[in-house]
PDB file of N, CA and C in Angstrom:
ATOM      1  N   GLU A 459       0.880  -1.232   0.081  1.00 63.00           N
ATOM      2  CA  GLU A 459       0.017  -0.154  -0.264  1.00 63.00           C
ATOM      3  C   GLU A 459       0.733   1.128   0.122  1.00 63.00           C
ATOM      4  N   TYR A 460       0.601   2.195  -0.771  1.00 66.00           N
ATOM      5  CA  TYR A 460       1.264   3.485  -0.838  1.00 66.00           C
ATOM      6  C   TYR A 460       0.306   4.524  -0.083  1.00 66.00           C
ATOM      7  N   ILE A 461       1.140   5.175   0.819  1.00 71.00           N
ATOM      8  CA  ILE A 461       0.623   6.212   1.405  1.00 71.00           C
ATOM      9  C   ILE A 461       1.418   7.649   1.403  1.00 71.00           C
ATOM     10  N   ASP A 462       0.750   8.653   0.826  1.00 73.00           N
ATOM     11  CA  ASP A 462       1.726   9.962   0.785  1.00 73.00           C
ATOM     12  C   ASP A 462       2.192  10.402   2.001  1.00 73.00           C
ATOM     13  N   HIS A 463       3.366  10.747   2.041  1.00 71.00           N
ATOM     14  CA  HIS A 463       4.030  11.198   3.204  1.00 71.00           C
ATOM     15  C   HIS A 463       4.806  12.469   2.999  1.00 71.00           C
ATOM     16  N   GLY A 464       4.726  13.131   2.028  1.00 77.00           N
ATOM     17  CA  GLY A 464       5.342  14.331   2.129  1.00 77.00           C
ATOM     18  C   GLY A 464       6.800  14.299   1.300  1.00 77.00           C
ATOM     19  N   SER A 465       7.082  13.218   0.732  1.00 80.00           N
ATOM     20  CA  SER A 465       8.548  13.099   0.254  1.00 80.00           C
ATOM     21  C   SER A 465       9.568  12.949   1.107  1.00 80.00           C
ATOM     22  N   PHE A 466       9.291  12.653   2.249  1.00 85.00           N
ATOM     23  CA  PHE A 466      10.460  12.655   3.267  1.00 85.00           C
ATOM     24  C   PHE A 466      10.208  11.453   4.411  1.00 85.00           C
ATOM     25  N   ILE A 467      11.243  10.850   4.489  1.00 86.00           N
ATOM     26  CA  ILE A 467      11.416   9.700   5.757  1.00 86.00           C
ATOM     27  C   ILE A 467      11.663  10.280   6.870  1.00 86.00           C
ATOM     28  N   TYR A 468      11.324   9.997   8.023  1.00 88.00           N
ATOM     29  CA  TYR A 468      12.004  10.389   9.376  1.00 88.00           C
ATOM     30  C   TYR A 468      12.364   9.332  10.161  1.00 88.00           C
ATOM     31  N   LYS A 469      13.395   9.025  10.681  1.00 93.00           N
ATOM     32  CA  LYS A 469      13.821   8.244  11.403  1.00 93.00           C
ATOM     33  C   LYS A 469      14.393   8.578  12.761  1.00 93.00           C
ATOM     34  N   PHE A 470      14.034   7.818  14.019  1.00 96.00           N
ATOM     35  CA  PHE A 470      14.524   8.453  15.113  1.00 96.00           C
ATOM     36  C   PHE A 470      15.367   7.293  15.725  1.00 96.00           C
ATOM     37  N   TYR A 471      16.302   7.534  16.606  1.00 96.00           N
ATOM     38  CA  TYR A 471      17.372   6.592  17.046  1.00 96.00           C
ATOM     39  C   TYR A 471      17.218   6.821  18.786  1.00 96.00           C
ATOM     40  N   VAL A 472      17.127   5.856  19.474  1.00 98.00           N
ATOM     41  CA  VAL A 472      17.533   6.208  20.799  1.00 98.00           C
ATOM     42  C   VAL A 472      18.559   5.508  21.311  1.00 98.00           C
ATOM     43  N   LEU A 473      19.458   6.144  22.058  1.00 96.00           N
ATOM     44  CA  LEU A 473      20.731   5.648  22.608  1.00 96.00           C
ATOM     45  C   LEU A 473      20.984   5.853  24.033  1.00 96.00           C
ATOM     46  N   GLY A 474      20.593   5.136  25.081  1.00 97.00           N
ATOM     47  CA  GLY A 474      20.507   5.663  26.271  1.00 97.00           C
ATOM     48  C   GLY A 474      19.592   6.732  26.821  1.00 97.00           C
ATOM     49  N   ASP A 475      20.064   7.894  27.125  1.00 97.00           N
ATOM     50  CA  ASP A 475      19.124   9.015  27.239  1.00 97.00           C
ATOM     51  C   ASP A 475      19.184   9.995  25.974  1.00 97.00           C
ATOM     52  N   ALA A 476      19.986   9.687  25.045  1.00 97.00           N
ATOM     53  CA  ALA A 476      20.028  10.609  23.978  1.00 97.00           C
ATOM     54  C   ALA A 476      18.980  10.054  22.906  1.00 97.00           C
ATOM     55  N   ILE A 477      18.512  10.895  22.141  1.00 97.00           N
ATOM     56  CA  ILE A 477      17.492  10.739  20.869  1.00 97.00           C
ATOM     57  C   ILE A 477      18.063  11.532  19.733  1.00 97.00           C
ATOM     58  N   PHE A 478      18.406  10.774  18.517  1.00 97.00           N
ATOM     59  CA  PHE A 478      18.867  11.359  17.237  1.00 97.00           C
ATOM     60  C   PHE A 478      17.643  11.143  16.439  1.00 97.00           C
ATOM     61  N   HIS A 479      17.848  11.809  15.205  1.00 96.00           N
ATOM     62  CA  HIS A 479      16.830  11.777  14.365  1.00 96.00           C
ATOM     63  C   HIS A 479      17.722  12.161  12.997  1.00 96.00           C
ATOM     64  N   ALA A 480      17.070  11.414  12.103  1.00 96.00           N
ATOM     65  CA  ALA A 480      17.349  11.624  10.393  1.00 96.00           C
ATOM     66  C   ALA A 480      16.244  12.042   9.435  1.00 96.00           C
ATOM     67  N   VAL A 481      16.642  12.891   8.625  1.00 93.00           N
ATOM     68  CA  VAL A 481      15.384  13.078   7.667  1.00 93.00           C
ATOM     69  C   VAL A 481      15.892  12.807   6.307  1.00 93.00           C
ATOM     70  N   ARG A 482      15.481  11.875   5.467  1.00 90.00           N
ATOM     71  CA  ARG A 482      15.785  11.672   4.021  1.00 90.00           C
ATOM     72  C   ARG A 482      14.780  11.904   3.169  1.00 90.00           C
ATOM     73  N   LYS A 483      15.338  12.204   1.954  1.00 87.00           N
ATOM     74  CA  LYS A 483      14.126  12.394   0.765  1.00 87.00           C
ATOM     75  C   LYS A 483      13.708  11.135   0.522  1.00 87.00           C
ATOM     76  N   SER A 484      12.444  10.855  -0.319  1.00 82.00           N
ATOM     77  CA  SER A 484      11.896   9.815  -0.500  1.00 82.00           C
ATOM     78  C   SER A 484      11.030   9.900  -1.743  1.00 82.00           C
ATOM     79  N   THR A 485      10.371   8.842  -2.073  1.00 77.00           N
ATOM     80  CA  THR A 485       9.566   8.870  -3.275  1.00 77.00           C
ATOM     81  C   THR A 485       8.395  10.069  -3.196  1.00 77.00           C
ATOM     82  N   PRO A 486       8.293  10.927  -4.143  1.00 77.00           N
ATOM     83  CA  PRO A 486       7.639  11.975  -4.302  1.00 77.00           C
ATOM     84  C   PRO A 486       5.951  11.646  -4.078  1.00 77.00           C
ATOM     85  N   ASN A 487       5.371  12.342  -3.500  1.00 77.00           N
ATOM     86  CA  ASN A 487       3.694  11.939  -3.347  1.00 77.00           C
ATOM     87  C   ASN A 487       2.986  11.416  -4.795  1.00 77.00           C
ATOM     88  N   ALA A 488       2.095  10.870  -4.640  1.00 75.00           N
ATOM     89  CA  ALA A 488       1.445  10.383  -5.947  1.00 75.00           C
ATOM     90  C   ALA A 488       1.036  11.353  -6.718  1.00 75.00           C
ATOM     91  N   SER A 489       0.481  12.355  -6.345  1.00 77.00           N
ATOM     92  CA  SER A 489      -0.095  13.677  -7.203  1.00 77.00           C
ATOM     93  C   SER A 489       1.024  14.300  -7.747  1.00 77.00           C
ATOM     94  N   VAL A 490       2.035  14.365  -7.369  1.00 74.00           N
ATOM     95  CA  VAL A 490       3.513  14.754  -7.980  1.00 74.00           C
ATOM     96  C   VAL A 490       3.972  14.032  -9.008  1.00 74.00           C
ATOM     97  N   LEU A 491       3.690  12.506  -8.996  1.00 69.00           N
ATOM     98  CA  LEU A 491       4.229  11.717  -9.807  1.00 69.00           C
ATOM     99  C   LEU A 491       3.182  11.351 -11.008  1.00 69.00           C
ATOM    100  N   SER A 492       1.851  11.611 -10.816  1.00 70.00           N
ATOM    101  CA  SER A 492       1.018  11.510 -11.801  1.00 70.00           C
ATOM    102  C   SER A 492       1.056  12.796 -12.744  1.00 70.00           C
ATOM    103  N   GLN A 493       1.265  13.877 -12.122  1.00 74.00           N
ATOM    104  CA  GLN A 493       1.267  15.372 -12.683  1.00 74.00           C
ATOM    105  C   GLN A 493       2.744  15.254 -13.646  1.00 74.00           C
ATOM    106  N   SER A 494       3.693  14.777 -12.994  1.00 70.00           N
ATOM    107  CA  SER A 494       5.007  14.558 -13.853  1.00 70.00           C
ATOM    108  C   SER A 494       4.910  13.643 -15.064  1.00 70.00           C
ATOM    109  N   SER A 495       4.213  12.194 -14.952  1.00 66.00           N
ATOM    110  CA  SER A 495       3.951  11.751 -16.219  1.00 66.00           C
ATOM    111  C   SER A 495       3.013  12.193 -17.029  1.00 66.00           C
ATOM    112  N   ALA A 496       2.096  13.019 -16.459  1.00 69.00           N
ATOM    113  CA  ALA A 496       0.857  13.687 -17.688  1.00 69.00           C
ATOM    114  C   ALA A 496       2.012  14.608 -18.325  1.00 69.00           C
ATOM    115  N   ASN A 497       2.657  15.499 -17.989  1.00 74.00           N
ATOM    116  CA  ASN A 497       3.429  16.579 -18.428  1.00 74.00           C
ATOM    117  C   ASN A 497       4.653  15.902 -19.594  1.00 74.00           C
ATOM    118  N   SER A 498       4.937  14.772 -19.064  1.00 76.00           N
ATOM    119  CA  SER A 498       6.028  14.190 -20.125  1.00 76.00           C
ATOM    120  C   SER A 498       5.396  13.322 -21.123  1.00 76.00           C
ATOM    121  N   GLY A 499       4.479  13.057 -20.932  1.00 74.00           N
ATOM    122  CA  GLY A 499       3.489  12.210 -22.067  1.00 74.00           C
ATOM    123  C   GLY A 499       3.656  10.680 -21.734  1.00 74.00           C
ATOM    124  N   SER A 500       4.217  10.366 -20.808  1.00 72.00           N
ATOM    125  CA  SER A 500       4.588   8.917 -20.324  1.00 72.00           C
ATOM    126  C   SER A 500       3.414   8.586 -19.357  1.00 72.00           C
ATOM    127  N   ARG A 501       3.035   7.197 -19.496  1.00 70.00           N
ATOM    128  CA  ARG A 501       2.098   6.629 -18.824  1.00 70.00           C
ATOM    129  C   ARG A 501       2.776   6.284 -17.181  1.00 70.00           C
ATOM    130  N   ALA A 502       1.826   6.286 -16.317  1.00 64.00           N
ATOM    131  CA  ALA A 502       2.151   5.895 -14.966  1.00 64.00           C
ATOM    132  C   ALA A 502       2.132   4.453 -14.891  1.00 64.00           C
ATOM    133  N   ILE A 503       2.978   3.992 -13.824  1.00 71.00           N
ATOM    134  CA  ILE A 503       2.934   2.568 -13.817  1.00 71.00           C
ATOM    135  C   ILE A 503       1.852   2.341 -12.682  1.00 71.00           C
ATOM    136  N   VAL A 504       1.078   1.225 -12.903  1.00 74.00           N
ATOM    137  CA  VAL A 504      -0.320   0.931 -12.325  1.00 74.00           C
ATOM    138  C   VAL A 504       0.228  -0.719 -11.521  1.00 74.00           C
ATOM    139  N   PHE A 505      -0.059  -0.641 -10.228  1.00 80.00           N
ATOM    140  CA  PHE A 505       0.160  -2.111  -9.681  1.00 80.00           C
ATOM    141  C   PHE A 505      -1.238  -2.660  -9.294  1.00 80.00           C
ATOM    142  N   ASP A 506      -1.462  -3.928  -9.623  1.00 72.00           N
ATOM    143  CA  ASP A 506      -2.672  -4.609  -9.235  1.00 72.00           C
ATOM    144  C   ASP A 506      -2.707  -5.058  -7.809  1.00 72.00           C
TER     145      ASP A 506
END
């Protein structure tokens, strides 16, 4: 299942009393992907 998530992944790590986080880029939201494919004239990949 694909869920829109703002194109970022947030990871949190706990080491003792310290908390660390990392933010990474991820797959764009579905609306961005469908708009991009429409603008380029290519078809979107559809999974059953």
